[in-house]
PDB file of C-alpha atoms in Angstrom:
ATOM      1  CA  LYS A   1       0.000   0.000   0.000  1.00 77.00           C
ATOM      2  CA  ILE A   2       1.296   3.448  -0.906  1.00 83.00           C
ATOM      3  CA  ASP A   3       0.556   4.844   2.582  1.00 84.00           C
ATOM      4  CA  ASP A   4       2.565   2.054   4.237  1.00 87.00           C
ATOM      5  CA  TYR A   5       5.477   2.767   1.926  1.00 89.00           C
ATOM      6  CA  TYR A   6       5.622   6.479   2.796  1.00 91.00           C
ATOM      7  CA  LEU A   7       5.088   5.875   6.508  1.00 92.00           C
ATOM      8  CA  THR A   8       7.944   3.362   6.577  1.00 93.00           C
ATOM      9  CA  ASN A   9      10.151   5.679   4.556  1.00 93.00           C
ATOM     10  CA  ALA A  10       9.427   8.625   6.871  1.00 94.00           C
ATOM     11  CA  LYS A  11      10.172   6.483   9.939  1.00 95.00           C
ATOM     12  CA  GLU A  12      13.575   5.503   8.498  1.00 95.00           C
ATOM     13  CA  VAL A  13      14.454   9.118   7.668  1.00 95.00           C
ATOM     14  CA  ILE A  14      13.563  10.232  11.211  1.00 93.00           C
ATOM     15  CA  GLU A  15      15.564   7.393  12.816  1.00 93.00           C
ATOM     16  CA  ASN A  16      18.589   8.209  10.630  1.00 94.00           C
ATOM     17  CA  TRP A  17      18.324  11.881  11.569  1.00 94.00           C
ATOM     18  CA  PHE A  18      18.373  11.075  15.303  1.00 93.00           C
ATOM     19  CA  SER A  19      21.196   8.551  14.885  1.00 93.00           C
ATOM     20  CA  SER A  20      23.362  11.134  13.124  1.00 94.00           C
ATOM     21  CA  TYR A  21      23.713  13.013  16.454  1.00 93.00           C
ATOM     22  CA  GLY A  22      25.352  10.019  18.164  1.00 92.00           C
ATOM     23  CA  PRO A  23      25.568  10.472  21.974  1.00 92.00           C
ATOM     24  CA  LEU A  24      23.339  13.577  21.817  1.00 93.00           C
ATOM     25  CA  GLU A  25      20.380  11.551  20.491  1.00 92.00           C
ATOM     26  CA  LYS A  26      18.804  11.010  23.937  1.00 91.00           C
ATOM     27  CA  ASP A  27      19.043  14.711  24.848  1.00 92.00           C
ATOM     28  CA  ILE A  28      17.507  15.794  21.532  1.00 93.00           C
ATOM     29  CA  LYS A  29      14.607  13.331  21.901  1.00 92.00           C
ATOM     30  CA  PHE A  30      14.009  14.612  25.440  1.00 92.00           C
ATOM     31  CA  ASP A  31      13.946  18.243  24.225  1.00 92.00           C
ATOM     32  CA  ILE A  32      11.508  17.428  21.418  1.00 91.00           C
ATOM     33  CA  ARG A  33       9.245  15.421  23.755  1.00 90.00           C
ATOM     34  CA  SER A  34       9.217  18.327  26.241  1.00 89.00           C
ATOM     35  CA  LYS A  35       8.354  20.783  23.473  1.00 87.00           C
ATOM     36  CA  ILE A  36       5.461  18.615  22.339  1.00 86.00           C
ATOM     37  CA  ASN A  37       4.091  18.316  25.892  1.00 84.00           C
ATOM     38  CA  ARG A  38       4.326  22.073  26.494  1.00 82.00           C
ATOM     39  CA  SER A  39       3.433  23.639  23.183  1.00 79.00           C
ATOM     40  CA  ILE A  40       1.180  21.397  21.102  1.00 79.00           C
ATOM     41  CA  GLN A  41      -2.605  21.276  21.418  1.00 74.00           C
ATOM     42  CA  PHE A  42      -4.873  18.674  19.901  1.00 74.00           C
ATOM     43  CA  ILE A  43      -8.331  19.798  18.792  1.00 70.00           C
ATOM     44  CA  TRP A  44     -10.890  16.989  18.927  1.00 72.00           C
ATOM     45  CA  TYR A  45     -13.266  17.184  15.982  1.00 69.00           C
ATOM     46  CA  GLN A  46     -16.128  14.710  16.329  1.00 70.00           C
ATOM     47  CA  VAL A  47     -17.885  13.570  13.148  1.00 70.00           C
ATOM     48  CA  GLU A  48     -20.892  11.362  12.617  1.00 70.00           C
ATOM     49  CA  LYS A  49     -20.312   7.759  11.505  1.00 71.00           C
ATOM     50  CA  GLU A  50     -21.947   8.329   8.119  1.00 71.00           C
ATOM     51  CA  ASN A  51     -19.599  11.253   7.311  1.00 73.00           C
ATOM     52  CA  ASN A  52     -16.353  10.769   5.412  1.00 75.00           C
ATOM     53  CA  SER A  53     -13.737  11.602   8.063  1.00 72.00           C
ATOM     54  CA  VAL A  54     -10.833  11.545   5.581  1.00 74.00           C
ATOM     55  CA  GLU A  55     -12.585  14.079   3.339  1.00 75.00           C
ATOM     56  CA  ILE A  56     -13.342  16.367   6.320  1.00 72.00           C
ATOM     57  CA  PHE A  57      -9.746  16.087   7.570  1.00 72.00           C
ATOM     58  CA  THR A  58      -8.437  16.993   4.105  1.00 73.00           C
ATOM     59  CA  LYS A  59     -10.644  20.083   3.876  1.00 70.00           C
ATOM     60  CA  ILE A  60      -9.657  21.297   7.350  1.00 67.00           C
ATOM     61  CA  ASN A  61      -5.928  20.825   6.675  1.00 68.00           C
ATOM     62  CA  MET A  62      -5.890  22.017   3.078  1.00 70.00           C
ATOM     63  CA  GLY A  63      -3.102  24.566   2.591  1.00 64.00           C
ATOM     64  CA  LYS A  64      -1.538  23.799   6.001  1.00 62.00           C
ATOM     65  CA  ILE A  65      -2.713  27.232   7.220  1.00 66.00           C
ATOM     66  CA  PRO A  66      -3.496  27.355  10.975  1.00 72.00           C
ATOM     67  CA  LEU A  67      -7.168  28.016  11.680  1.00 76.00           C
ATOM     68  CA  THR A  68      -8.047  31.209  13.543  1.00 85.00           C
ATOM     69  CA  ASN A  69     -10.245  31.389  16.639  1.00 90.00           C
ATOM     70  CA  ALA A  70     -13.050  32.739  14.461  1.00 90.00           C
ATOM     71  CA  GLU A  71     -12.813  29.916  11.917  1.00 87.00           C
ATOM     72  CA  LEU A  72     -12.832  27.256  14.621  1.00 88.00           C
ATOM     73  CA  PHE A  73     -15.784  28.852  16.413  1.00 90.00           C
ATOM     74  CA  LYS A  74     -17.713  29.359  13.167  1.00 90.00           C
ATOM     75  CA  ALA A  75     -17.294  25.672  12.309  1.00 86.00           C
ATOM     76  CA  LEU A  76     -18.511  24.751  15.794  1.00 86.00           C
ATOM     77  CA  LEU A  77     -21.440  27.162  15.655  1.00 88.00           C
ATOM     78  CA  LEU A  78     -22.738  26.425  12.149  1.00 86.00           C
ATOM     79  CA  ASN A  79     -22.299  22.646  12.237  1.00 81.00           C
ATOM     80  CA  THR A  80     -25.657  21.227  11.137  1.00 77.00           C
ATOM     81  CA  ASP A  81     -24.863  18.063  13.132  1.00 76.00           C
ATOM     82  CA  ASN A  82     -25.712  20.150  16.207  1.00 79.00           C
ATOM     83  CA  ILE A  83     -29.351  20.421  15.109  1.00 84.00           C
ATOM     84  CA  PRO A  84     -31.234  18.285  17.675  1.00 82.00           C
ATOM     85  CA  PHE A  85     -34.034  17.326  15.276  1.00 81.00           C
ATOM     86  CA  GLU A  86     -34.374  14.795  12.480  1.00 81.00           C
ATOM     87  CA  LYS A  87     -35.641  15.304   8.931  1.00 78.00           C
ATOM     88  CA  THR A  88     -38.610  13.089   9.693  1.00 82.00           C
ATOM     89  CA  THR A  89     -42.260  13.892   9.116  1.00 81.00           C
ATOM     90  CA  GLU A  90     -42.745  14.410  12.843  1.00 81.00           C
ATOM     91  CA  GLN A  91     -39.783  16.774  13.308  1.00 84.00           C
ATOM     92  CA  ILE A  92     -39.341  18.414   9.910  1.00 87.00           C
ATOM     93  CA  GLY A  93     -40.857  21.694  11.160  1.00 87.00           C
ATOM     94  CA  GLU A  94     -38.465  21.933  14.114  1.00 87.00           C
ATOM     95  CA  TYR A  95     -35.532  20.897  11.902  1.00 85.00           C
ATOM     96  CA  GLU A  96     -36.245  23.613   9.325  1.00 88.00           C
ATOM     97  CA  ARG A  97     -36.634  26.275  12.029  1.00 89.00           C
ATOM     98  CA  ALA A  98     -33.278  25.271  13.570  1.00 89.00           C
ATOM     99  CA  LYS A  99     -31.650  25.274  10.123  1.00 87.00           C
ATOM    100  CA  ASN A 100     -33.058  28.758   9.497  1.00 91.00           C
ATOM    101  CA  GLN A 101     -31.512  29.904  12.780  1.00 91.00           C
ATOM    102  CA  LEU A 102     -28.092  28.735  11.586  1.00 90.00           C
ATOM    103  CA  GLU A 103     -28.593  30.483   8.246  1.00 91.00           C
ATOM    104  CA  LYS A 104     -29.492  33.683  10.105  1.00 93.00           C
ATOM    105  CA  ILE A 105     -26.312  33.360  12.185  1.00 93.00           C
ATOM    106  CA  ALA A 106     -24.256  32.952   8.983  1.00 91.00           C
ATOM    107  CA  PHE A 107     -25.844  36.142   7.623  1.00 92.00           C
ATOM    108  CA  GLU A 108     -25.207  38.029  10.884  1.00 95.00           C
ATOM    109  CA  TRP A 109     -21.605  36.771  10.917  1.00 94.00           C
ATOM    110  CA  ASP A 110     -20.970  38.225   7.448  1.00 92.00           C
ATOM    111  CA  TYR A 111     -22.667  41.492   8.424  1.00 94.00           C
ATOM    112  CA  ILE A 112     -20.490  41.889  11.532  1.00 95.00           C
ATOM    113  CA  GLU A 113     -17.323  41.052   9.571  1.00 92.00           C
ATOM    114  CA  GLN A 114     -18.204  43.746   7.024  1.00 92.00           C
ATOM    115  CA  SER A 115     -19.008  46.191   9.813  1.00 94.00           C
ATOM    116  CA  LEU A 116     -15.599  45.627  11.433  1.00 93.00           C
ATOM    117  CA  ARG A 117     -13.895  46.162   8.068  1.00 91.00           C
ATOM    118  CA  ASP A 118     -14.871  49.813   8.292  1.00 92.00           C
ATOM    119  CA  ASP A 119     -11.469  51.153   9.417  1.00 91.00           C
ATOM    120  CA  ASP A 120     -13.012  54.200  11.144  1.00 93.00           C
ATOM    121  CA  PHE A 121     -15.081  51.878  13.347  1.00 94.00           C
ATOM    122  CA  TRP A 122     -12.266  49.349  13.782  1.00 93.00           C
ATOM    123  CA  TYR A 123      -9.681  51.880  14.996  1.00 91.00           C
ATOM    124  CA  PHE A 124     -12.291  53.335  17.339  1.00 92.00           C
ATOM    125  CA  ILE A 125     -12.375  50.023  19.247  1.00 91.00           C
ATOM    126  CA  SER A 126      -8.927  48.587  18.542  1.00 88.00           C
ATOM    127  CA  ASN A 127      -5.286  49.636  18.333  1.00 84.00           C
ATOM    128  CA  ASP A 128      -4.453  46.650  16.152  1.00 77.00           C
ATOM    129  CA  TYR A 129      -3.002  47.991  12.911  1.00 71.00           C
ATOM    130  CA  LYS A 130      -2.163  44.556  11.520  1.00 66.00           C
ATOM    131  CA  GLU A 131      -4.172  43.413   8.529  1.00 61.00           C
ATOM    132  CA  SER A 132      -6.483  40.799  10.026  1.00 60.00           C
ATOM    133  CA  GLU A 133      -8.741  38.618   7.894  1.00 60.00           C
ATOM    134  CA  THR A 134     -11.043  37.901  10.832  1.00 77.00           C
ATOM    135  CA  ARG A 135     -11.548  41.007  12.930  1.00 89.00           C
ATOM    136  CA  ILE A 136     -14.454  39.244  14.590  1.00 93.00           C
ATOM    137  CA  ASP A 137     -11.744  37.534  16.680  1.00 92.00           C
ATOM    138  CA  TYR A 138     -11.769  40.760  18.709  1.00 92.00           C
ATOM    139  CA  LEU A 139     -15.391  40.203  19.774  1.00 94.00           C
ATOM    140  CA  LEU A 140     -14.733  36.547  20.548  1.00 95.00           C
ATOM    141  CA  LYS A 141     -11.866  37.552  22.817  1.00 94.00           C
ATOM    142  CA  LEU A 142     -14.092  40.040  24.658  1.00 94.00           C
ATOM    143  CA  LYS A 143     -16.683  37.315  25.233  1.00 95.00           C
ATOM    144  CA  ALA A 144     -13.998  34.821  26.288  1.00 95.00           C
ATOM    145  CA  LYS A 145     -12.637  37.304  28.835  1.00 95.00           C
ATOM    146  CA  GLN A 146     -16.152  37.792  30.202  1.00 94.00           C
ATOM    147  CA  LEU A 147     -16.658  34.050  30.588  1.00 94.00           C
ATOM    148  CA  LYS A 148     -13.298  33.552  32.265  1.00 93.00           C
ATOM    149  CA  SER A 149     -13.640  36.505  34.673  1.00 93.00           C
ATOM    150  CA  SER A 150     -17.124  35.322  35.722  1.00 93.00           C
ATOM    151  CA  ASN A 151     -15.754  31.824  36.483  1.00 90.00           C
ATOM    152  CA  ALA A 152     -18.052  30.318  33.852  1.00 91.00           C
ATOM    153  CA  ILE A 153     -15.331  27.803  32.985  1.00 90.00           C
ATOM    154  CA  THR A 154     -13.189  25.539  35.157  1.00 88.00           C
ATOM    155  CA  ASP A 155     -10.389  24.750  32.684  1.00 88.00           C
ATOM    156  CA  VAL A 156      -7.123  26.638  33.087  1.00 88.00           C
ATOM    157  CA  ILE A 157      -6.659  28.625  29.854  1.00 91.00           C
ATOM    158  CA  TYR A 158      -4.190  31.502  29.545  1.00 89.00           C
ATOM    159  CA  GLU A 159      -4.776  34.656  27.506  1.00 90.00           C
ATOM    160  CA  THR A 160      -1.331  34.254  25.974  1.00 89.00           C
ATOM    161  CA  ASP A 161      -2.582  31.105  24.223  1.00 88.00           C
ATOM    162  CA  SER A 162      -3.120  31.816  20.512  1.00 86.00           C
ATOM    163  CA  LEU A 163      -6.411  29.875  20.681  1.00 89.00           C
ATOM    164  CA  PHE A 164      -7.547  31.490  23.945  1.00 92.00           C
ATOM    165  CA  SER A 165     -10.939  32.673  22.640  1.00 93.00           C
ATOM    166  CA  PHE A 166     -11.944  29.392  21.027  1.00 92.00           C
ATOM    167  CA  LEU A 167     -10.721  27.232  23.910  1.00 92.00           C
ATOM    168  CA  VAL A 168     -12.617  29.293  26.512  1.00 94.00           C
ATOM    169  CA  ILE A 169     -15.839  29.362  24.481  1.00 93.00           C
ATOM    170  CA  ASN A 170     -15.594  25.651  23.682  1.00 90.00           C
ATOM    171  CA  SER A 171     -14.919  24.868  27.357  1.00 91.00           C
ATOM    172  CA  TYR A 172     -17.968  26.916  28.377  1.00 92.00           C
ATOM    173  CA  LEU A 173     -20.238  25.155  25.886  1.00 90.00           C
ATOM    174  CA  LYS A 174     -18.995  21.735  27.010  1.00 87.00           C
ATOM    175  CA  LYS A 175     -19.483  22.608  30.680  1.00 88.00           C
ATOM    176  CA  SER A 176     -23.043  23.788  30.096  1.00 85.00           C
ATOM    177  CA  SER A 177     -23.995  20.899  27.808  1.00 83.00           C
ATOM    178  CA  SER A 178     -26.049  17.871  28.741  1.00 79.00           C
ATOM    179  CA  ALA A 179     -25.932  14.481  27.052  1.00 71.00           C
ATOM    180  CA  ASP A 180     -29.668  14.118  27.669  1.00 76.00           C
ATOM    181  CA  ASP A 181     -30.848  17.529  26.428  1.00 85.00           C
ATOM    182  CA  LEU A 182     -29.651  18.182  22.884  1.00 85.00           C
ATOM    183  CA  VAL A 183     -32.237  20.933  22.398  1.00 87.00           C
ATOM    184  CA  ALA A 184     -30.856  22.887  25.375  1.00 88.00           C
ATOM    185  CA  ASN A 185     -27.323  22.421  24.037  1.00 87.00           C
ATOM    186  CA  PHE A 186     -28.366  23.845  20.665  1.00 88.00           C
ATOM    187  CA  GLU A 187     -30.033  26.796  22.376  1.00 91.00           C
ATOM    188  CA  ASN A 188     -26.829  27.428  24.371  1.00 91.00           C
ATOM    189  CA  HIS A 189     -24.937  27.817  21.087  1.00 91.00           C
ATOM    190  CA  ILE A 190     -27.579  30.259  19.833  1.00 93.00           C
ATOM    191  CA  LYS A 191     -27.579  32.249  23.082  1.00 94.00           C
ATOM    192  CA  LEU A 192     -23.778  32.541  23.070  1.00 94.00           C
ATOM    193  CA  TRP A 193     -23.883  33.903  19.543  1.00 95.00           C
ATOM    194  CA  LYS A 194     -26.586  36.417  20.525  1.00 95.00           C
ATOM    195  CA  ASP A 195     -24.270  37.651  23.311  1.00 95.00           C
ATOM    196  CA  ILE A 196     -21.519  38.245  20.732  1.00 96.00           C
ATOM    197  CA  VAL A 197     -23.950  40.108  18.458  1.00 96.00           C
ATOM    198  CA  LYS A 198     -24.950  42.223  21.453  1.00 96.00           C
ATOM    199  CA  LEU A 199     -21.286  43.099  22.097  1.00 96.00           C
ATOM    200  CA  HIS A 200     -20.965  44.282  18.500  1.00 97.00           C
ATOM    201  CA  ASP A 201     -24.170  46.333  18.747  1.00 97.00           C
ATOM    202  CA  ILE A 202     -23.000  48.018  21.971  1.00 96.00           C
ATOM    203  CA  LEU A 203     -19.676  49.002  20.395  1.00 96.00           C
ATOM    204  CA  LYS A 204     -21.460  50.232  17.280  1.00 96.00           C
ATOM    205  CA  SER A 205     -23.826  52.359  19.350  1.00 96.00           C
ATOM    206  CA  TRP A 206     -20.855  53.918  21.186  1.00 96.00           C
ATOM    207  CA  TYR A 207     -19.235  54.666  17.838  1.00 96.00           C
ATOM    208  CA  SER A 208     -22.435  56.315  16.573  1.00 95.00           C
ATOM    209  CA  ASP A 209     -22.960  58.394  19.718  1.00 95.00           C
ATOM    210  CA  LEU A 210     -21.047  61.679  19.334  1.00 93.00           C
ATOM    211  CA  GLU A 211     -20.463  62.215  23.065  1.00 95.00           C
ATOM    212  CA  ILE A 212     -19.434  58.625  23.866  1.00 93.00           C
ATOM    213  CA  TYR A 213     -17.288  58.503  20.717  1.00 93.00           C
ATOM    214  CA  HIS A 214     -15.158  61.409  21.927  1.00 92.00           C
ATOM    215  CA  TYR A 215     -14.967  60.139  25.494  1.00 90.00           C
TER     216      TYR A 215
END
């Protein structure tokens, strides 16, 4: 099998690389192991049995570009697998309403992204002059800070972590979820998004208010 060939070949190359350092091999392996334990995070992405996991993995990793907090949260938020209803005759109405909610969130997401691309508004709320493709990360970080400061999560997550916003929000959703109440879990996702929309609307109202703007 072609996969077995490349895996075996890669293993040999790695072993030869370590061996080339002679007596330093143990120290180098220890340093690499320590780096992995300290600096690497694994993101668990659960898929349904009927989905093609290889195809999903390929799409997520295409281009080898690290996903931003916003991209990870958007995938979590708009995942139709979260809909707690089936496309059956009995539940088709509830399913369509839930699907419409996700479509509304996608529309609101695009609207907020466009709103934050207005540089006058952006520099009113942020001192970040770097070109950012996902300025909505700013709102996610505000919400994450709120959740952490209110002790809404129990996991230890540091603000210096590049995935701080996503990890805090994901931890909060997991903590408030129930294996027996999928409808409540879905509503928690919706409510969290509404809180983020509210943050945007508050900032926008400050920007539009002449007195608050100058303060």
